[in-house]
Short mmCIF file of C-alpha atoms in Angstrom, two decimals:
data_model
loop_
_atom_site.label_atom_id
_atom_site.label_comp_id
_atom_site.label_asym_id
_atom_site.label_seq_id
_atom_site.Cartn_x
_atom_site.Cartn_y
_atom_site.Cartn_z
CA UNK A 12 23.40 194.14 116.37
CA UNK A 13 21.45 197.25 117.27
CA UNK A 14 20.37 200.41 115.50
CA UNK A 15 18.48 202.74 117.78
CA UNK A 16 17.52 206.34 118.31
CA UNK A 17 18.13 205.86 122.02
CA UNK A 18 20.63 204.00 124.19
CA UNK A 19 19.57 200.39 124.67
CA UNK A 20 21.13 200.35 128.12
CA UNK A 21 18.29 202.62 129.16
CA UNK A 22 15.47 200.06 129.26
CA UNK A 23 12.74 202.55 130.15
CA UNK A 24 9.86 202.77 127.73
CA UNK A 25 10.16 205.51 125.10
CA UNK A 26 8.15 208.72 125.39
CA UNK A 27 4.47 208.41 124.52
CA UNK A 28 3.98 208.77 120.79
CA UNK A 29 7.43 207.34 120.01
CA UNK A 30 6.92 203.56 120.05
CA UNK A 31 9.85 201.18 119.75
CA UNK A 32 9.88 198.74 116.85
CA UNK A 33 12.02 195.61 117.19
CA UNK A 34 13.21 194.18 113.86
CA UNK A 35 14.32 190.54 113.87
CA UNK A 36 15.91 189.68 110.53
CA UNK A 37 19.07 187.69 109.69
CA UNK A 38 19.60 189.54 106.37
CA UNK A 39 21.80 192.57 107.18
CA UNK A 40 20.72 194.55 104.11
CA UNK A 41 17.03 193.98 104.76
CA UNK A 42 17.41 194.65 108.48
CA UNK A 43 19.26 197.92 107.94
CA UNK A 44 16.79 199.09 105.28
CA UNK A 45 13.81 198.44 107.55
CA UNK A 46 15.55 200.16 110.46
CA UNK A 47 16.46 203.23 108.42
CA UNK A 48 12.96 203.45 106.93
CA UNK A 49 11.20 203.30 110.30
CA UNK A 50 13.68 205.65 111.98
CA UNK A 51 12.95 208.23 109.29
CA UNK A 52 9.22 207.78 109.97
CA UNK A 53 9.67 208.75 113.62
CA UNK A 54 9.85 205.37 115.33
CA UNK A 55 12.50 204.28 117.80
CA UNK A 56 14.16 201.19 116.35
CA UNK A 57 16.14 198.26 117.74
CA UNK A 58 17.31 195.26 115.72
CA UNK A 59 18.30 191.65 116.23
CA UNK A 60 20.04 189.33 113.76
CA UNK A 61 18.61 186.03 115.02
CA UNK A 62 15.86 184.52 117.12
CA UNK A 63 17.67 184.25 120.48
CA UNK A 64 18.85 187.86 120.27
CA UNK A 65 15.36 188.97 119.30
CA UNK A 66 13.78 187.15 122.25
CA UNK A 67 16.35 188.73 124.55
CA UNK A 68 15.49 192.17 123.15
CA UNK A 69 11.79 191.59 123.81
CA UNK A 70 12.67 191.01 127.47
CA UNK A 71 15.12 193.91 127.72
CA UNK A 72 13.43 196.63 125.68
CA UNK A 73 9.68 195.87 125.91
CA UNK A 74 9.06 196.96 122.29
CA UNK A 75 5.72 198.31 121.12
CA UNK A 76 5.75 196.05 118.06
CA UNK A 77 7.96 193.38 116.47
CA UNK A 78 8.73 192.95 112.77
CA UNK A 79 9.76 189.31 112.43
CA UNK A 80 11.23 187.71 109.31
CA UNK A 81 9.23 184.53 108.67
CA UNK A 82 12.19 182.95 106.84
CA UNK A 83 14.51 183.59 109.77
CA UNK A 84 17.06 180.78 110.22
CA UNK A 85 15.67 178.37 107.63
CA UNK A 86 12.00 179.19 108.08
CA UNK A 87 12.12 179.20 111.89
CA UNK A 88 10.26 182.52 112.12
CA UNK A 89 7.07 180.87 113.38
CA UNK A 90 9.00 179.09 116.12
CA UNK A 91 10.54 182.39 117.22
CA UNK A 92 7.09 183.98 117.11
CA UNK A 93 5.70 181.32 119.46
CA UNK A 94 8.57 181.95 121.89
CA UNK A 95 7.84 185.70 121.84
CA UNK A 96 4.10 185.11 122.30
CA UNK A 97 4.83 182.91 125.33
CA UNK A 98 6.57 185.73 127.19
CA UNK A 99 4.91 188.91 125.90
CA UNK A 100 1.68 190.29 124.44
CA UNK A 101 3.64 192.51 122.03
CA UNK A 102 2.00 192.54 118.55
CA UNK A 103 4.06 190.91 115.81
CA UNK A 104 3.97 191.60 112.07
CA UNK A 105 5.44 188.72 110.10
CA UNK A 106 7.58 189.64 107.08
CA UNK A 107 8.40 187.25 104.24
CA UNK A 108 10.36 187.49 100.99
CA UNK A 109 7.80 185.29 99.24
CA UNK A 110 4.45 186.51 97.95
CA UNK A 111 2.88 183.29 99.16
CA UNK A 112 -0.70 182.99 100.39
CA UNK A 113 0.27 180.01 102.57
CA UNK A 114 2.82 182.10 104.45
CA UNK A 115 0.18 184.74 105.18
CA UNK A 116 -2.30 182.12 106.38
CA UNK A 117 0.28 180.43 108.62
CA UNK A 118 1.34 183.75 110.14
CA UNK A 119 -2.19 184.93 110.84
CA UNK A 120 -3.41 181.57 112.12
CA UNK A 121 -0.46 181.47 114.52
CA UNK A 122 -1.71 184.75 115.98
CA UNK A 123 0.43 187.37 114.21
CA UNK A 124 -1.13 190.84 114.12
CA UNK A 125 -0.44 191.23 110.39
CA UNK A 126 1.66 189.94 107.50
CA UNK A 127 3.57 191.87 104.84
CA UNK A 128 5.72 190.82 101.89
CA UNK A 129 9.38 191.85 101.69
CA UNK A 130 10.47 194.34 100.54
CA UNK A 131 7.50 196.37 101.76
CA UNK A 132 6.69 199.77 100.33
CA UNK A 133 7.69 202.33 103.01
CA UNK A 134 4.30 204.02 103.34
CA UNK A 135 2.41 200.73 103.32
CA UNK A 136 4.72 199.40 106.04
CA UNK A 137 4.21 202.52 108.14
CA UNK A 138 0.45 202.40 107.62
CA UNK A 139 0.27 198.75 108.69
CA UNK A 140 2.35 199.42 111.80
CA UNK A 141 0.17 202.39 112.75
CA UNK A 142 -2.97 200.30 112.23
CA UNK A 143 -1.71 197.50 114.48
CA UNK A 144 -0.59 199.96 117.15
CA UNK A 145 -4.00 201.64 117.10
CA UNK A 146 -5.75 198.28 117.48
CA UNK A 147 -3.52 197.50 120.44
CA UNK A 148 -3.98 200.92 122.03
CA UNK A 149 -0.35 201.91 121.43
CA UNK A 150 -0.27 205.20 119.48
CA UNK A 151 2.28 205.68 116.74
CA UNK A 152 4.17 208.86 115.87
CA UNK A 153 1.68 211.72 115.52
CA UNK A 154 0.25 212.61 112.11
CA UNK A 155 -0.88 216.05 110.98
CA UNK A 156 -4.29 217.12 112.25
CA UNK A 157 -6.58 218.74 109.67
CA UNK A 158 -9.26 220.48 111.76
CA UNK A 159 -11.03 222.04 108.78
CA UNK A 160 -10.51 222.53 105.08
CA UNK A 161 -7.35 224.44 104.34
CA UNK A 162 -5.81 224.14 107.82
CA UNK A 163 -3.07 221.72 108.86
CA UNK A 164 -1.71 221.38 112.38
CA UNK A 165 1.41 219.33 113.03
CA UNK A 166 3.44 219.64 116.20
CA UNK A 167 3.97 223.33 117.04
CA UNK A 168 2.95 224.52 113.56
CA UNK A 169 -0.52 225.44 112.29
CA UNK A 170 -0.81 226.40 108.63
CA UNK A 171 -3.76 228.03 106.90
CA UNK A 172 -3.18 226.97 103.32
CA UNK A 173 -5.94 229.16 101.90
CA UNK A 174 -4.72 232.36 103.56
CA UNK A 175 -1.05 231.33 103.37
CA UNK A 176 -0.57 232.09 107.04
CA UNK A 177 1.41 230.16 109.64
CA UNK A 178 1.49 230.08 113.42
CA UNK A 179 4.24 228.54 115.52
CA UNK A 180 3.46 227.76 119.17
CA UNK A 181 0.36 229.93 118.92
CA UNK A 182 2.13 232.98 117.51
CA UNK A 183 1.93 234.24 113.92
CA UNK A 184 5.23 234.11 112.03
CA UNK A 185 6.02 236.14 108.94
CA UNK A 186 7.26 233.94 106.09
CA UNK A 187 8.31 234.76 102.57
CA UNK A 188 6.39 233.05 99.77
CA UNK A 189 9.05 230.37 99.31
CA UNK A 190 9.50 229.88 103.05
CA UNK A 191 5.77 229.26 103.38
CA UNK A 192 5.78 226.87 100.42
CA UNK A 193 8.68 224.92 101.94
CA UNK A 194 7.08 224.71 105.38
CA UNK A 195 3.74 223.67 103.90
CA UNK A 196 5.43 220.97 101.82
CA UNK A 197 7.26 219.51 104.81
CA UNK A 198 4.26 219.64 107.15
CA UNK A 199 1.70 218.23 104.74
CA UNK A 200 3.97 215.29 103.97
CA UNK A 201 3.01 213.94 107.41
CA UNK A 202 6.51 213.52 108.73
CA UNK A 203 7.77 211.65 105.67
CA UNK A 204 11.11 212.53 104.15
CA UNK A 205 10.97 215.06 101.32
CA UNK A 206 13.97 214.74 99.04
CA UNK A 207 15.99 217.74 97.93
CA UNK A 208 14.92 216.96 94.36
CA UNK A 209 11.25 217.07 95.35
CA UNK A 210 11.76 220.42 97.08
CA UNK A 211 13.40 221.91 94.01
CA UNK A 212 10.83 220.50 91.59
CA UNK A 213 7.79 221.60 93.59
CA UNK A 214 8.96 224.97 94.87
CA UNK A 215 11.67 226.15 92.47
CA UNK A 216 10.46 224.76 89.17
CA UNK A 217 12.59 227.23 87.24
CA UNK A 218 15.83 226.15 88.90
CA UNK A 219 18.00 223.08 88.46
CA UNK A 220 19.39 220.90 91.24
CA UNK A 221 22.72 222.64 90.71
CA UNK A 222 21.08 225.73 92.19
CA UNK A 223 20.04 223.89 95.35
CA UNK A 224 22.06 226.29 97.53
CA UNK A 225 18.84 228.31 97.36
CA UNK A 226 17.13 225.46 99.23
CA UNK A 227 19.84 225.42 101.89
CA UNK A 228 19.39 229.14 102.44
CA UNK A 229 15.62 228.85 102.82
CA UNK A 230 15.91 225.91 105.22
CA UNK A 231 18.28 227.98 107.35
CA UNK A 232 15.86 230.94 107.36
CA UNK A 233 12.89 228.71 108.10
CA UNK A 234 14.63 227.16 111.09
CA UNK A 235 15.20 230.61 112.56
CA UNK A 236 11.42 231.16 112.54
CA UNK A 237 10.31 227.68 113.65
CA UNK A 238 12.98 226.29 115.95
CA UNK A 239 13.68 227.25 119.54
CA UNK A 240 17.35 226.59 118.79
CA UNK A 241 18.02 226.82 115.04
CA UNK A 242 21.54 225.44 115.51
CA UNK A 243 20.07 222.19 116.89
CA UNK A 244 16.73 221.85 115.09
CA UNK A 245 14.02 219.64 116.57
CA UNK A 246 11.46 220.03 113.78
CA UNK A 247 13.03 220.83 110.38
CA UNK A 248 15.42 217.89 110.43
CA UNK A 249 18.04 217.02 107.82
CA UNK A 250 18.06 213.41 106.63
CA UNK A 251 21.66 213.18 105.51
CA UNK A 252 22.13 212.54 101.82
CA UNK A 253 18.38 212.54 101.13
CA UNK A 254 16.50 215.67 102.13
CA UNK A 255 14.39 216.96 105.02
CA UNK A 256 11.62 215.80 107.33
CA UNK A 257 9.37 217.77 109.65
CA UNK A 258 9.17 216.21 113.12
CA UNK A 259 6.24 217.23 115.35
#
């Protein structure tokens, strides 16, 4: 089974800055949650439901990193890890449902790059993956750059928080107060999803979620000022049923 942001038949490596994470997990709910979480964070994702499929994906896709369930197929995760290590230098993070020190020791002594307990907290998982990719010289999705106090640069957008000014692709854009607040919220969240509820609570404190059409209107206006093609946004992206994320 595969969940991906690109066609798996195209076995070329993903663009720089968009590493591919291979998830090997025989629990469909866990596998799909991990895949959705990492996709939202800007990673390309492929999945496998058992060891043989996972090993085949390592050969076919050349992932940047593997998340491997240690309890896969009756605790055969370490065996699958050894098979992967025999054919590739791809870093592997072992994932277990048990908060067990022995599991962590076994994973790390076997040569795994890291170990994390299931279910991982989304930001901790992302941080661990970024850390492993940095150690291996494989950059993760870009994070905002803060060149000096009050300024945030992310993708084509540079925001001066103190002056409440914004530039897109090097050109100043005129934003209303709420448009600026919305853009600043999305950008400073480092590419994480911001829920509709969070937008309403932090920008429109005097309105209820029932008035969230206001948010839709401001997102539409913001896209006209940020996107090259507002009808097919590349940066202010809707995460269906949840909220919005700013992609660099």
